Amino acid sequence: DAGVTQSPTHLIKTRGQQVTLRCSPKSGHDTVSWYQQALGQGPQFIFQYYEEEERQRGNFPDRFSGHQFPNYSSELNVNALLLGDSALYLCASIPGRGRYEQYFGPGTRLTVT
Amino acid sequence: AQKVTQAQTEISVVEKEDVTLDCVYETRDTTYYLFWYKQPPSGELVFLIRRNSFDEQNEISGRYSWNFQKSTSSFNFTITASQVVDSAVYFCALSEPQTGANNLFFGTGTRLTVIP
């Protein structure tokens, strides 16, 4: 049983650019959450997708958007990148919307220069 | 508002010593869940335990044990006979289902270094 996968592993972008990160949840999991983890900090909740819709959102600007596909995989898009967007972006796979076990992927390390 | 505090930023112990990682939380909800996650250098968060607010029984799993005390809003994690493989950053997290959400609020983590 494959775990949560994320791509790419590392990414370097320039200020003002746009980036797309991808996540494939565990088999049978239909809910995906995204978290941002700045260096030396705990992960912060960005948003959650279920049934191809954004269901919950943390305190992040509209530059952060996402999408969920019919196969439950998800994308995180960040527009107009800022230096402060440099972080590890973690995807969490959840068995169902009302469930509380969250299984994390290895993350995508984004560096904005 | 919810908050999770891990006051210990970094801890170093010698192998085979016991170590306790502290976690204090704040929430207005009567129903909530508490979690501990381990983050090794690879970056992936590894789930260790979930505890709901109605279950104050302490739990032991091998060398790991957890002490949940609602009276002091604490959920501490003890590693007995620490090993080098325990070196990682450990996060305590809170979830508040009464808001209809199941997202996690994390503390800032405690970096544990076990010296051989």
XYZ file of C-alpha atoms in Angstrom:
229
model
C 0.000 0.000 0.000
C 1.650 3.197 -1.187
C 1.817 6.027 1.265
C 1.244 9.698 0.560
C 3.385 10.913 -2.294
C 4.328 14.472 -3.141
C 6.122 16.034 -6.067
C 8.485 17.593 -6.655
C 10.812 16.988 -3.727
C 12.579 20.306 -4.053
C 11.821 23.438 -6.014
C 13.539 26.778 -6.462
C 11.537 29.731 -7.739
C 12.016 33.469 -8.098
C 9.900 36.123 -6.409
C 6.743 36.867 -8.369
C 6.607 33.475 -10.050
C 3.885 30.894 -9.643
C 4.306 27.320 -8.409
C 2.225 24.140 -8.398
C 2.813 21.331 -5.922
C 1.207 17.915 -6.197
C -0.025 15.301 -3.762
C -1.408 11.804 -4.114
C -3.175 10.494 -1.003
C -3.090 6.974 0.354
C -5.318 4.501 -1.411
C -8.906 4.844 -0.214
C -8.377 8.259 1.365
C -10.648 10.938 -0.070
C -9.627 14.018 1.898
C -6.430 16.005 1.537
C -5.064 18.791 3.711
C -2.111 21.058 2.970
C 0.229 22.534 5.544
C 3.082 25.030 5.354
C 6.070 24.492 7.636
C 8.529 27.355 7.860
C 12.021 26.585 9.109
C 12.038 25.926 12.831
C 8.259 26.134 13.122
C 5.382 23.731 13.375
C 3.198 23.081 10.326
C 0.403 25.568 9.695
C -2.880 24.543 8.099
C -3.506 26.027 4.665
C -6.702 24.309 3.466
C -8.490 21.011 3.079
C -10.131 19.447 0.038
C -12.944 16.949 -0.006
C -15.211 16.001 -2.926
C -13.173 18.314 -5.145
C -14.057 21.379 -3.084
C -12.219 23.477 -0.540
C -13.934 22.704 2.765
C -11.773 24.475 5.323
C -9.179 27.194 5.083
C -6.532 28.492 7.428
C -5.229 32.027 7.645
C -3.552 32.189 4.245
C -4.060 34.778 1.490
C -5.857 34.125 -1.767
C -2.502 33.693 -3.486
C -2.738 30.164 -2.118
C -5.252 28.089 -4.011
C -5.813 24.446 -4.638
C -7.609 21.790 -6.526
C -8.701 18.224 -5.984
C -9.196 15.800 -8.837
C -11.741 12.968 -9.149
C -9.016 10.470 -8.172
C -8.573 12.456 -4.896
C -5.125 13.747 -5.793
C -4.578 17.407 -5.119
C -2.574 20.422 -6.199
C -1.476 23.453 -4.256
C -0.876 26.613 -6.276
C 0.884 29.687 -5.016
C 0.880 32.864 -7.116
C 3.095 35.922 -6.896
C 5.656 34.154 -4.740
C 7.236 36.028 -1.853
C 10.471 35.249 -0.068
C 8.367 34.359 2.969
C 6.718 31.541 1.043
C 9.943 29.549 1.342
C 8.995 26.520 3.419
C 8.315 22.814 3.482
C 4.840 22.134 2.121
C 3.246 19.036 3.561
C 0.271 17.147 2.272
C -1.833 15.083 4.658
C -4.104 12.270 3.559
C -7.232 11.594 5.605
C -9.450 8.481 5.389
C -12.627 10.554 5.408
C -13.836 14.045 6.090
C -14.911 13.301 9.641
C -11.830 11.318 10.518
C -8.886 12.562 12.531
C -5.983 10.366 11.548
C -3.768 12.323 9.190
C -0.974 10.664 7.247
C 1.676 13.002 5.969
C 3.790 12.864 2.853
C 7.506 13.683 2.723
C 6.835 17.259 1.679
C 8.036 19.614 -1.019
C 10.823 22.012 -0.067
C 10.152 25.337 -1.820
C 12.850 27.978 -1.912
C 11.980 31.429 -3.212
C 14.936 33.629 -4.186
C -8.595 30.433 20.419
C -6.624 27.261 20.259
C -2.957 27.158 21.102
C -0.288 24.517 21.635
C 2.865 25.353 23.537
C 6.024 23.293 23.549
C 8.323 25.283 25.770
C 11.357 23.064 25.249
C 12.996 24.085 21.993
C 15.868 21.618 22.140
C 16.776 18.737 24.442
C 19.916 16.614 24.437
C 20.209 13.364 26.340
C 22.721 10.554 26.461
C 21.583 7.242 25.066
C 19.571 5.103 27.524
C 18.432 8.118 29.536
C 14.718 8.827 29.914
C 13.365 12.078 28.507
C 10.023 13.874 28.801
C 8.728 16.288 26.195
C 6.203 18.799 27.472
C 3.035 19.981 25.740
C 0.508 22.482 27.081
C -2.620 23.321 25.126
C -5.442 25.847 25.180
C -8.925 25.303 23.816
C -12.450 26.438 24.594
C -13.969 23.227 23.294
C -14.939 20.399 25.605
C -14.292 17.837 22.895
C -10.903 17.816 21.268
C -8.116 15.538 20.162
C -4.440 15.696 20.992
C -1.665 14.217 18.909
C 2.060 13.639 18.914
C 4.031 13.455 15.678
C 7.700 12.687 15.068
C 9.588 14.436 12.270
C 12.920 12.797 11.442
C 15.452 14.595 9.236
C 13.701 13.211 6.144
C 10.881 15.639 6.875
C 7.898 13.295 6.868
C 5.655 13.615 9.912
C 5.113 10.263 11.576
C 1.963 9.780 13.652
C 2.651 8.512 17.180
C -0.571 8.824 19.143
C -4.043 10.376 19.263
C -5.925 10.989 22.477
C -9.459 12.346 22.831
C -10.438 14.719 25.591
C -12.660 12.197 27.334
C -9.960 9.619 27.773
C -7.474 10.599 30.437
C -5.928 7.183 30.756
C -2.206 7.242 30.334
C -0.902 5.117 27.513
C 2.252 3.107 27.065
C 3.565 1.760 23.797
C 6.918 0.075 24.141
C 9.427 2.716 25.232
C 6.887 5.516 24.668
C 4.357 6.713 27.209
C 1.963 9.621 27.345
C 0.560 11.477 30.336
C -2.667 13.386 29.659
C -3.877 15.710 32.435
C -6.910 17.884 31.689
C -6.546 19.700 35.005
C -3.273 21.212 33.814
C -4.057 21.109 30.062
C -0.958 19.054 29.460
C -0.167 16.067 27.271
C 3.418 15.073 27.964
C 5.422 12.442 26.125
C 8.116 10.310 27.741
C 10.684 8.178 25.973
C 12.259 5.564 28.213
C 15.791 4.314 27.574
C 16.296 6.674 24.658
C 18.069 5.517 21.514
C 19.913 7.392 18.786
C 17.041 6.618 16.393
C 14.783 8.714 18.617
C 16.626 11.842 17.496
C 14.044 13.965 15.686
C 11.742 16.933 16.111
C 8.589 16.062 18.016
C 5.361 17.993 17.560
C 2.299 18.121 19.743
C -0.944 19.041 17.945
C -4.586 19.796 18.732
C -7.766 19.246 16.720
C -11.188 20.686 17.595
C -13.983 18.661 16.001
C -16.742 20.798 17.491
C -15.935 23.513 14.987
C -16.605 20.969 12.254
C -12.976 21.022 11.352
C -10.395 18.319 11.649
C -7.330 20.381 10.844
C -4.394 20.217 13.211
C -2.896 23.068 15.225
C 0.752 22.314 15.910
C 3.170 23.499 18.533
C 6.585 24.746 17.504
C 8.209 21.407 18.201
C 10.979 20.077 20.422
C 14.211 18.940 18.826
C 15.504 15.860 20.633
C 19.111 14.800 20.178
C 20.185 11.481 21.637
C 23.941 11.270 22.026
C 25.500 7.813 21.711
